[in-house]
Amino acid sequence: MSNKEDASGSKNLNSSELLKKIDKLREKNIGKHVPLPQLVVVGDQSSGKSSLLASLTKIPFPRDLELCTRYATQITSRREDDCSVEISIIPAVDASVEHRAKVDVLMGIRTDLSSKEGSVFSKDVLQIELCGPEEDYLTVIDVPGIFRDPTDGVTTDNARTVILAVLPSNVDLATQEILKLAKDYDENGERTLGVLTKPDLVIEQSAKAALCSLVLGFKRPLTLEYHLVRNQGVDKDTSLDGEKGERMFASQPWSSLPKDRIGIQALRYRLGELLSEVTEREFPELRKDIKNQIDSCQQDLDHLGPARQTEQEQRAFLSGIARQFQSFVRAARDANYTENEAFGESNSRLLTHIVGLSEIFSSKFQTEAHFFPFDCPVSGTDNDEGDVRGQETTNNASKAIEPKYLDPDDFPELEQIVSRVSGFEDPNEDGIKAWIKELYLSSRGLDLGTFGSNILSRAFKEQTTKWEAMTREHVSNAIMVVHRFLSTALGKICGSKQLYSKIWPSILDELLKRYQMAMSQALYLLSVERNRRPYTLNNYFSQTLQKLRTARVAMALEGNARGEIQIDNKGYTTYLDNKIVDLEAVKKATSNQGNLKYITEEIHDILWSYYQVARERFVDNVHMQAIEHCLLTGPESPLEVFSQDWVINLDADQLGAIAGESQAIKARRTSLRNKMEDLKSALQTLKF
């Protein structure tokens, strides 16, 4: 063996373990996930590519002029103590399960080119593995025809691939598309080695000189240079070792070329050297790429969430979503907005919006809910106090955080529940006293200076005409706030539109039912206030009425009052702040008031005193019962619909329809898991 051959054996043996590891990865089809160091032979039909492979590998490839390679072939030679040959088929990356089962027998290539059954070319890879004490460490991949589209794990769109561009010497290189295509994949020519075949067919001296110039790098230089070999003919009896045929290189002009760039043996050594260099250089990056791919797969699997293929997995998954949802709901209901960054979004601040709506409702009820403005004495009554309380409520409402404008048109599913305030008929221009007088005259009976309780019921009912519409609007707004919150919260917790689109319709009917319960409760409270005889045990009513009556007498006596004078024992006169009224003036003031006027004012004062009590009571009840209990905290609150109890009560079919994975997700999960297994196995293989 020559010194070069000794060097070859030493070089390859030093890299043998690395090359073995890469071959194992290739056998496991890891090249479909990460690019592997490899040598890929490419060339046009009749370029001598198959003959070159036969010379390199000593395998009798088909070399009939009418035949061409119609599948990728991977030839691996490895130095082992025992001789062996193994032939197998590596299925294509996108091969179906049925095809993978079939490739143990055949590739499905059409043998009769006139037939329409099968394929002319196969995406599968024919793997030939040669082992023996005389073999070099070398792996070469033969690509069918000129490569145009990258194929995972096979072709040259891979920085770890050395391209062997096979070029017939008897053809003008300017017409060889293979060099142009190789440049597309290897722009700087750093990974392309030109292999010039058929030099025996070059006759003219000028053509031989041009060929030598190319090998010497004077024309169209490549970083990996050009190599000149002579292929054998199609005669089956021709020796495969190529030694006899290569005697031509001992003559001029070939003998002037560097010995390491001519002949099969020198090319075999050069290829082993290149593959070792690429493998050693890329080995750390290859491990890094595989680790990154494993991390990426894990992230993708995490994004898919837990597996949901069995009923147990589906129930556990959906129960976990419900648990997270209820935790979010509790925080929003308690205004505990620091637990989740999602509360930075306005729509998520549920309790804040509800409180704001209630304060606005209370303020509007204070100032706008009565049909006629009341006409009370200015001083000495709770009218002033009521104005003060009303102003405070208005101020609080102005500070409330009102939610974004709520339009029922944005919630078509709530159409049968929510509503807006419509316009109201203007009250009588003559005012409330004239209205009460007319009401009394139209309904009085045989009474002696009194009036029946029915007139108070009628007066209160008409004075509260606006209450229903204003209540409907308020509860509608609260329902829309809750509905919008639930939709937003569920979308955030689900994380995917697909899961949200399955859960939301499943709970919508129950949500609508509970919204209707809240509205019904508010309307029930309204009916209790408006459709029964006015009555209250609240002392505030009697206190207010007494103050009103006292204030009216005081107003009537205002003109007859005089200042009190005090004269001391020395005759000095002192004017006191107190005012006194003669008893006769009091009798005259009360007796001069007409019966109709007295009854009108009495009805007004009783109505006003009772209205204040009823209004405050009603506003509180609506908030506590319809809003707080029915919509927020009660056991039948819509916030409680999507819960772990709801998940537990789903039957298997319902559960599968909601939490089951789509075929696409199942396929994606399976693909990621298989890829993870492949990559982890590859990483284990690459350990020293």
XYZ file of C-alpha atoms in Angstrom:
688
model
C 0.000 0.000 0.000
C 1.316 3.484 -0.864
C 2.045 6.216 1.648
C -1.093 7.988 0.444
C -3.128 4.892 1.059
C -1.624 4.582 4.529
C -2.560 8.178 5.142
C -6.035 7.467 3.849
C -6.535 4.575 6.176
C -5.140 6.479 9.140
C -7.218 9.577 8.422
C -10.452 7.684 8.016
C -9.857 5.441 10.988
C -9.338 8.498 13.177
C -12.771 9.715 12.086
C -14.355 6.297 11.925
C -16.389 6.602 15.105
C -17.859 9.917 14.040
C -18.689 8.565 10.607
C -20.335 5.504 12.130
C -22.504 7.753 14.271
C -23.551 9.816 11.261
C -24.361 6.625 9.328
C -26.575 5.458 12.193
C -28.416 8.777 12.093
C -28.880 8.402 8.362
C -30.249 4.884 8.807
C -32.805 6.287 11.239
C -33.770 8.908 8.640
C -32.690 11.748 10.970
C -31.736 13.690 7.863
C -35.407 14.607 7.459
C -35.118 16.650 10.690
C -31.583 18.025 10.605
C -29.070 18.175 7.720
C -26.329 15.537 7.985
C -22.796 15.615 6.590
C -22.920 13.794 3.256
C -21.569 13.471 -0.266
C -24.202 13.799 -2.992
C -23.451 12.796 -6.577
C -25.389 14.765 -9.192
C -25.207 14.949 -12.935
C -27.191 14.941 -16.113
C -28.241 11.784 -17.882
C -25.323 10.136 -19.721
C -22.821 12.143 -17.683
C -21.193 8.913 -16.485
C -22.578 9.216 -12.983
C -23.592 5.566 -12.570
C -20.272 4.349 -13.944
C -18.461 6.636 -11.528
C -20.408 5.196 -8.607
C -19.669 1.687 -9.798
C -15.950 2.491 -9.828
C -16.052 4.207 -6.425
C -18.091 1.555 -4.626
C -17.210 -1.560 -6.705
C -20.940 -2.201 -7.040
C -22.159 -3.037 -10.572
C -24.679 -0.222 -11.105
C -26.905 -0.396 -14.239
C -24.959 1.362 -16.978
C -27.033 0.658 -20.059
C -27.267 3.761 -22.225
C -31.059 3.524 -22.166
C -31.256 3.360 -18.401
C -31.068 6.137 -15.842
C -31.260 6.226 -12.067
C -34.854 6.735 -10.949
C -34.402 6.790 -7.177
C -31.855 8.089 -4.723
C -29.242 5.543 -3.711
C -27.186 5.765 -0.542
C -23.973 3.712 -0.609
C -22.133 3.332 2.667
C -18.807 1.548 3.005
C -17.342 0.904 6.421
C -14.208 -0.878 7.621
C -15.166 -3.896 9.709
C -13.475 -7.229 10.476
C -16.211 -9.246 8.751
C -17.478 -8.815 5.209
C -21.172 -8.138 4.714
C -23.617 -6.460 2.348
C -26.976 -5.126 3.497
C -29.607 -3.652 1.200
C -32.696 -1.860 2.494
C -35.153 0.862 1.544
C -35.572 4.065 3.551
C -39.157 5.331 3.068
C -39.683 8.892 1.890
C -40.319 11.509 4.592
C -43.935 11.946 3.498
C -44.586 8.225 2.897
C -47.937 6.856 4.050
C -48.247 4.051 6.573
C -49.303 1.675 3.794
C -46.306 2.609 1.676
C -43.903 2.235 4.600
C -45.199 -1.294 5.100
C -44.718 -2.052 1.405
C -41.160 -0.717 0.932
C -39.723 -3.786 2.618
C -40.489 -5.488 -0.683
C -40.422 -2.877 -3.424
C -40.376 0.834 -4.168
C -43.366 0.897 -6.493
C -41.412 2.135 -9.515
C -42.920 1.602 -12.936
C -40.896 -0.984 -14.907
C -42.938 -0.533 -18.049
C -42.555 3.158 -18.930
C -45.652 2.969 -21.140
C -47.783 1.928 -18.187
C -49.628 4.441 -15.994
C -49.352 2.363 -12.837
C -46.705 3.285 -10.292
C -44.202 6.162 -10.590
C -41.321 6.806 -12.948
C -39.244 8.160 -10.027
C -39.377 7.181 -6.361
C -38.910 9.390 -3.290
C -37.663 6.402 -1.317
C -33.946 5.852 -0.847
C -32.207 2.590 -1.704
C -29.583 1.966 0.995
C -26.582 -0.286 0.299
C -24.158 -0.914 3.135
C -20.792 -2.576 2.488
C -18.589 -3.729 5.362
C -15.198 -5.400 5.264
C -11.524 -5.119 6.262
C -10.569 -3.513 2.939
C -13.401 -0.947 2.824
C -12.898 2.788 3.313
C -15.187 4.903 5.494
C -17.360 6.586 2.904
C -21.024 7.441 2.341
C -22.190 8.684 -1.056
C -25.729 9.526 -2.142
C -26.699 9.239 -5.798
C -29.536 11.608 -6.754
C -31.705 10.696 -9.781
C -31.083 13.042 -12.681
C -30.362 16.733 -12.208
C -31.573 17.922 -8.808
C -34.016 20.837 -8.865
C -36.139 20.647 -5.716
C -34.539 19.981 -2.308
C -35.637 16.706 -0.741
C -35.431 16.326 3.051
C -32.325 14.402 4.058
C -31.240 13.634 0.491
C -30.404 16.522 -1.801
C -28.010 19.425 -1.694
C -29.906 22.267 -0.018
C -27.758 21.619 3.019
C -24.588 23.405 4.155
C -23.209 20.059 5.347
C -23.403 18.507 1.883
C -20.470 18.214 -0.508
C -21.749 18.249 -4.096
C -20.019 15.931 -6.575
C -20.934 17.528 -9.896
C -20.329 14.889 -12.583
C -19.366 16.473 -15.937
C -18.553 14.597 -19.163
C -15.199 15.803 -20.527
C -16.315 15.559 -24.148
C -19.046 18.163 -23.750
C -18.609 21.931 -23.558
C -18.889 22.930 -19.889
C -20.758 26.075 -20.898
C -23.684 23.841 -21.861
C -23.649 21.892 -18.594
C -26.633 22.984 -16.549
C -25.329 21.036 -13.589
C -22.734 23.678 -12.706
C -25.322 26.447 -12.823
C -27.685 24.482 -10.603
C -24.863 23.582 -8.216
C -24.076 27.292 -7.922
C -27.704 27.948 -6.958
C -27.186 25.711 -3.910
C -23.510 26.572 -3.360
C -23.183 30.187 -4.419
C -19.486 30.571 -3.577
C -18.486 27.152 -4.908
C -17.128 26.128 -1.522
C -18.920 22.764 -1.370
C -18.793 21.662 -4.996
C -16.197 19.225 -6.324
C -16.174 18.804 -10.094
C -15.684 15.231 -11.350
C -14.699 15.111 -15.038
C -15.569 11.787 -16.690
C -14.948 10.255 -20.135
C -11.571 11.891 -20.844
C -10.824 9.004 -23.243
C -13.428 10.452 -25.589
C -11.510 13.745 -25.885
C -9.505 13.537 -29.120
C -8.336 17.020 -30.077
C -5.208 18.360 -28.371
C -6.802 21.759 -27.798
C -9.715 20.102 -25.999
C -7.265 18.083 -23.883
C -5.364 21.260 -23.033
C -8.609 23.010 -22.035
C -9.486 20.055 -19.830
C -6.072 20.183 -18.112
C -6.485 23.930 -17.618
C -9.767 23.245 -15.880
C -8.207 20.636 -13.551
C -5.364 23.023 -12.717
C -7.885 25.715 -11.707
C -7.154 28.184 -14.506
C -10.783 28.145 -15.725
C -14.094 28.147 -13.761
C -12.295 27.488 -10.450
C -13.937 25.642 -7.568
C -12.718 25.704 -3.972
C -12.708 21.897 -3.904
C -11.206 21.815 -7.409
C -11.820 19.341 -10.249
C -10.921 15.662 -10.414
C -10.376 13.637 -13.589
C -11.444 9.970 -13.841
C -12.044 7.464 -16.585
C -15.249 5.408 -16.380
C -15.645 1.909 -17.737
C -17.835 1.175 -20.707
C -21.062 -0.748 -20.817
C -19.293 -4.054 -21.419
C -20.098 -6.300 -18.481
C -16.725 -8.017 -18.683
C -14.818 -4.790 -18.098
C -12.922 -4.659 -14.783
C -14.561 -2.533 -12.106
C -11.353 -1.451 -10.436
C -10.540 0.908 -13.309
C -6.756 0.344 -13.052
C -6.282 -0.839 -16.651
C -8.433 1.934 -18.057
C -6.587 4.599 -16.106
C -3.190 3.761 -17.670
C -3.990 6.503 -20.139
C -3.142 9.052 -17.414
C 0.521 7.982 -17.674
C 0.732 9.691 -21.061
C 0.709 13.374 -21.968
C -0.962 15.698 -21.349
C -2.515 13.838 -18.383
C 0.806 12.882 -16.791
C 1.527 16.558 -16.103
C -1.514 16.857 -13.818
C -1.194 16.497 -10.017
C -1.461 12.814 -9.060
C -4.011 13.555 -6.332
C -6.473 14.886 -8.928
C -6.595 11.999 -11.363
C -7.933 8.476 -11.044
C -10.557 6.641 -9.007
C -8.253 5.744 -6.116
C -7.202 9.359 -5.573
C -10.853 10.477 -5.820
C -11.901 7.834 -3.300
C -9.284 9.096 -0.879
C -10.292 12.743 -1.477
C -13.958 12.006 -0.837
C -13.195 10.167 2.394
C -11.060 13.077 3.463
C -13.787 15.620 2.645
C -16.478 13.651 4.442
C -14.275 13.360 7.524
C -13.527 17.077 7.473
C -17.165 18.043 7.132
C -18.203 15.612 9.863
C -15.548 16.770 12.329
C -16.265 20.428 11.604
C -20.029 20.134 11.801
C -20.302 17.633 14.648
C -20.690 20.230 17.467
C -23.196 22.237 15.436
C -25.071 19.063 14.570
C -25.508 18.245 18.252
C -26.591 21.824 18.869
C -29.110 21.669 16.015
C -30.607 18.459 17.380
C -30.918 19.945 20.880
C -32.586 23.052 19.434
C -34.967 20.865 17.456
C -35.867 18.928 20.610
C -36.567 22.197 22.450
C -38.658 23.430 19.528
C -40.673 20.196 19.474
C -41.277 20.468 23.209
C -42.490 24.046 22.831
C -44.868 22.992 20.064
C -46.184 20.131 22.201
C -46.613 22.480 25.159
C -48.553 24.850 22.920
C -50.895 22.011 21.956
C -51.545 21.396 25.645
C -52.101 18.017 27.306
C -53.139 15.099 25.133
C -56.924 14.766 24.801
C -57.545 11.477 23.067
C -59.086 9.361 25.839
C -62.154 10.328 27.862
C -60.005 10.616 30.985
C -57.535 12.929 29.242
C -60.353 15.047 27.827
C -62.105 15.422 31.183
C -58.846 16.245 32.965
C -57.957 18.818 30.304
C -61.350 20.530 30.285
C -61.512 20.443 34.076
C -58.171 22.233 34.195
C -59.480 24.932 31.844
C -62.588 25.346 34.015
C -60.449 25.609 37.160
C -58.319 28.366 35.628
C -61.466 30.130 34.419
C -63.085 30.114 37.862
C -59.891 31.423 39.445
C -59.915 34.300 36.973
C -63.622 34.930 37.631
C -63.150 35.055 41.403
C -60.345 37.575 41.075
C -62.479 39.759 38.783
C -65.526 39.491 41.062
C -63.428 40.548 44.059
C -61.595 43.300 42.134
C -58.330 41.514 42.874
C -56.678 42.709 39.698
C -53.056 42.196 40.740
C -53.073 38.414 40.255
C -53.202 38.401 36.467
C -51.821 40.777 33.856
C -54.940 40.153 31.767
C -56.788 42.536 34.108
C -54.901 45.350 32.440
C -57.561 45.085 29.744
C -60.602 47.186 30.613
C -63.189 44.526 29.755
C -61.697 42.200 32.385
C -62.328 44.589 35.315
C -65.751 43.176 36.023
C -66.582 44.470 39.513
C -65.273 47.955 38.737
C -67.655 48.264 35.805
C -70.617 46.878 37.754
C -70.052 49.349 40.608
C -69.766 52.164 38.093
C -73.037 51.170 36.438
C -74.828 50.971 39.795
C -73.640 54.405 40.860
C -74.782 55.876 37.549
C -78.126 54.105 37.926
C -78.584 55.490 41.454
C -77.713 58.996 40.311
C -80.093 58.909 37.375
C -82.856 57.526 39.577
C -82.292 60.392 42.021
C -82.674 63.065 39.374
C -84.698 61.589 36.501
C -86.874 58.675 37.632
C -89.963 60.711 38.712
C -92.438 61.690 36.022
C -93.353 65.065 37.625
C -90.896 67.213 39.573
C -92.035 67.449 43.192
C -93.021 70.849 44.676
C -91.884 70.885 48.306
C -91.284 73.752 50.758
C -87.642 74.826 50.511
C -86.791 75.049 54.177
C -87.422 72.801 57.122
C -87.920 69.613 55.100
C -85.874 66.755 53.820
C -86.211 68.092 50.318
C -82.969 69.944 50.976
C -81.441 66.827 52.445
C -82.620 64.831 49.448
C -81.030 67.349 47.113
C -77.780 67.044 49.060
C -77.875 63.240 48.916
C -78.700 63.412 45.231
C -75.775 65.734 44.586
C -73.421 63.379 46.443
C -74.684 60.451 44.393
C -74.224 62.453 41.202
C -70.661 63.327 42.188
C -69.852 59.690 42.928
C -71.353 58.629 39.625
C -69.270 61.181 37.762
C -66.170 59.550 39.278
C -67.298 56.032 38.404
C -65.449 54.122 35.691
C -68.142 53.650 33.100
C -67.513 50.728 30.740
C -67.061 51.224 27.048
C -70.352 52.154 25.389
C -72.625 49.148 25.481
C -74.723 48.630 22.381
C -77.252 45.771 22.328
C -76.593 45.452 18.595
C -73.132 44.150 19.505
C -74.728 41.231 21.350
C -77.351 39.748 18.993
C -77.606 36.605 21.127
C -79.003 38.801 23.944
C -81.695 40.322 21.740
C -84.617 38.849 23.701
C -83.210 40.008 27.062
C -81.531 43.418 26.872
C -83.091 46.743 25.832
C -82.585 50.502 25.658
C -84.615 53.348 27.202
C -87.176 54.761 24.792
C -88.557 58.309 24.844
C -91.092 59.441 27.456
C -94.151 61.622 27.221
C -93.568 65.069 28.666
C -95.310 65.707 32.029
C -98.237 68.109 32.427
C -97.005 71.696 31.990
C -99.102 72.843 34.931
C -96.925 70.812 37.281
C -97.446 68.139 39.871
C -99.986 70.049 41.978
C -102.328 70.482 39.009
C -101.867 66.823 38.119
C -102.703 65.694 41.676
C -105.709 67.994 41.763
C -107.014 66.568 38.479
C -106.328 63.040 39.707
C -108.247 63.696 42.910
C -111.215 65.331 41.221
C -111.520 62.509 38.716
C -111.589 59.788 41.358
C -113.095 61.245 44.563
C -116.184 59.784 46.184
C -118.446 60.747 49.054
C -115.794 61.831 51.484
C -115.684 64.522 54.138
C -112.370 66.254 53.578
C -110.425 63.047 53.119
C -109.270 60.860 50.243
C -109.059 57.131 49.727
C -105.884 55.053 49.532
C -106.518 54.248 45.870
C -105.574 57.741 44.827
C -102.111 57.324 46.399
C -101.660 54.034 44.573
C -102.597 55.667 41.264
C -100.422 58.686 41.904
C -97.386 56.597 42.860
C -97.787 54.303 39.866
C -97.982 57.201 37.432
C -95.133 59.050 39.127
C -92.937 55.920 38.667
C -93.783 55.451 34.979
C -90.085 55.728 33.997
C -88.922 53.141 36.474
C -89.400 50.090 34.276
C -87.491 51.363 31.242
C -84.669 52.757 33.391
C -84.438 49.481 35.305
C -84.406 47.408 32.132
C -81.631 49.577 30.746
C -79.538 49.284 33.891
C -79.897 45.522 34.204
C -79.305 45.204 30.447
C -76.051 47.100 30.792
C -74.974 44.899 33.684
C -75.839 41.764 31.688
C -73.817 43.006 28.709
C -70.846 43.785 30.962
C -70.982 40.285 32.455
C -71.494 38.677 29.044
C -68.586 40.553 27.509
C -66.390 39.683 30.481
C -67.230 35.976 30.232
C -66.483 35.884 26.524
C -63.201 37.748 26.981
C -62.116 35.653 29.967
C -62.939 32.358 28.270
C -60.983 33.383 25.180
C -57.941 34.216 27.306
C -58.090 30.980 29.294
C -58.710 28.736 26.281
C -55.769 30.162 24.397
C -57.079 28.922 21.035
C -60.056 29.971 18.943
C -60.865 26.335 18.193
C -61.368 25.405 21.847
C -63.232 28.640 22.594
C -65.576 28.041 19.662
C -66.504 24.672 21.155
C -66.992 25.705 24.793
C -68.802 29.021 24.261
C -71.791 27.642 22.293
C -72.067 24.809 24.818
C -72.643 27.181 27.747
C -74.496 29.956 25.911
C -78.042 28.645 26.455
C -77.473 28.345 30.190
C -75.955 31.837 30.289
C -79.013 33.292 28.554
C -81.268 31.489 31.005
C -79.447 33.022 33.960
C -79.360 36.500 32.425
C -83.120 36.234 32.045
C -83.398 35.274 35.721
C -81.597 38.489 36.680
C -83.892 40.582 34.493
C -86.939 38.773 35.841
C -85.830 39.427 39.409
C -85.480 43.143 38.699
C -88.929 43.251 37.097
C -90.370 41.336 40.051
C -88.965 43.970 42.433
C -90.462 46.646 40.190
C -93.855 44.976 40.284
C -93.738 44.744 44.075
C -93.092 48.484 44.324
C -95.566 49.712 41.714
C -98.478 47.281 41.817
C -99.375 47.244 45.506
C -100.726 49.819 47.961
C -98.041 52.200 49.212
C -96.948 51.154 52.664
C -93.783 51.255 54.705
C -92.552 50.623 58.239
C -89.618 52.935 57.688
C -89.650 55.797 60.216
C -88.090 58.016 57.622
C -91.499 58.268 55.936
C -93.315 59.683 58.981
C -90.402 61.950 59.848
C -90.326 63.394 56.354
C -94.082 63.867 56.256
C -94.127 65.677 59.615
C -91.366 67.990 58.498
C -93.235 68.765 55.287
C -96.445 69.577 57.163
C -94.576 71.753 59.658
C -92.815 73.550 56.841
C -96.089 74.336 55.089
C -97.612 75.835 58.285
C -94.460 77.837 58.818
C -94.681 79.224 55.298
C -98.307 80.188 55.840
C -97.469 82.073 59.089
C -94.326 83.746 57.738
C -96.146 87.054 57.161
C -97.712 87.168 60.654
C -94.540 86.464 62.604
C -92.834 89.261 64.555
C -89.562 89.514 66.414
C -89.522 88.923 70.166
C -88.524 91.913 72.388
C -87.045 91.714 75.899
C -86.943 94.733 78.317
C -84.668 94.499 81.324
C -85.251 96.150 84.806
C -83.421 99.286 83.715
C -85.750 99.772 80.757
C -83.271 98.684 78.055
C -84.859 96.884 75.061
C -83.234 93.797 73.421
C -84.412 92.334 70.076
C -84.168 88.544 70.102
C -83.763 86.187 67.097
C -86.892 84.256 68.009
C -90.138 85.033 66.186
C -93.572 84.734 67.730
C -97.016 84.334 66.139
C -100.352 85.136 67.715
C -102.628 82.186 68.366
C -105.392 83.872 66.440
C -103.119 84.158 63.423
C -102.483 80.426 63.585
C -106.190 79.670 63.678
C -106.836 82.044 60.834
C -104.041 80.583 58.677
C -105.255 77.012 59.032
C -108.936 77.817 58.660
C -108.486 79.958 55.541
C -106.986 77.072 53.540
C -109.547 75.549 51.163
C -110.388 71.853 51.387
C -109.217 71.073 47.798
C -105.915 72.866 48.251
C -105.341 71.149 51.566
C -106.053 67.687 50.118
C -103.864 68.369 47.081
C -100.921 69.387 49.231
C -101.522 66.502 51.621
C -101.518 63.973 48.782
C -98.372 65.610 47.378
C -96.552 65.497 50.708
C -97.500 61.888 51.427
C -96.509 60.917 47.877
C -93.155 62.701 48.182
C -92.395 61.182 51.582
C -93.244 57.696 50.419
C -91.535 58.109 47.010
C -88.191 58.830 48.666
C -88.420 55.708 50.791
C -89.547 53.528 47.881
C -86.923 54.915 45.501
C -84.006 54.272 47.852
C -85.357 50.858 48.726
C -85.854 49.877 45.101
C -82.408 51.010 43.936
C -80.769 49.036 46.738
C -82.880 45.951 46.073
C -82.124 45.981 42.343
C -78.421 46.139 43.052
C -78.392 43.565 45.846
C -80.808 41.043 44.383
C -80.818 41.399 40.583
C -77.214 42.489 40.036
C -75.135 41.292 42.990
C -76.983 38.034 43.703
C -78.307 36.983 40.302
C -75.384 38.106 38.143
C -72.331 37.977 40.414
C -72.371 35.996 43.636
C -75.434 33.756 43.769
C -75.254 30.006 43.117
C -77.181 30.531 39.869
C -74.902 33.331 38.691
C -73.822 33.103 35.019
C -70.256 33.314 36.330
C -70.744 29.815 37.760
C -71.859 28.137 34.525
C -68.470 27.028 33.186
C -67.050 25.136 36.147
C -65.540 21.789 37.037
C -69.008 20.560 38.060
C -70.232 21.372 34.555
C -67.355 19.351 33.093
C -68.077 16.384 35.372
C -71.706 16.273 34.214
C -70.825 16.072 30.507
C -71.417 12.680 28.953
C -68.728 11.022 26.838
C -70.088 12.280 23.513
C -70.430 15.858 24.710
C -66.975 15.723 26.241
C -65.418 14.383 23.067
C -67.128 17.021 20.933
C -65.797 19.840 23.115
C -62.420 18.664 24.396
C -61.480 16.048 21.837
C -58.624 16.818 19.482
C -59.208 17.371 15.793
C -57.600 14.980 13.339
C -55.145 17.720 12.401
C -54.050 18.213 16.025
C -53.843 14.450 16.592
C -51.643 14.106 13.532
C -49.555 17.091 14.608
C -49.094 15.699 18.131
C -48.144 12.254 16.804
C -45.698 13.793 14.350
C -44.066 15.894 17.070
C -43.804 12.937 19.436
C -42.240 10.755 16.740
C -39.859 13.538 15.861
C -38.939 13.973 19.542
C -38.207 10.248 19.827
C -36.064 10.335 16.677
C -34.120 13.385 17.848
C -33.556 12.076 21.373
C -32.347 8.799 19.903
C -30.044 10.777 17.590
C -28.676 12.798 20.493
C -27.998 9.581 22.378
C -26.160 8.206 19.342
C -23.954 11.302 19.159
C -22.744 10.996 22.751
C -19.092 10.115 23.068
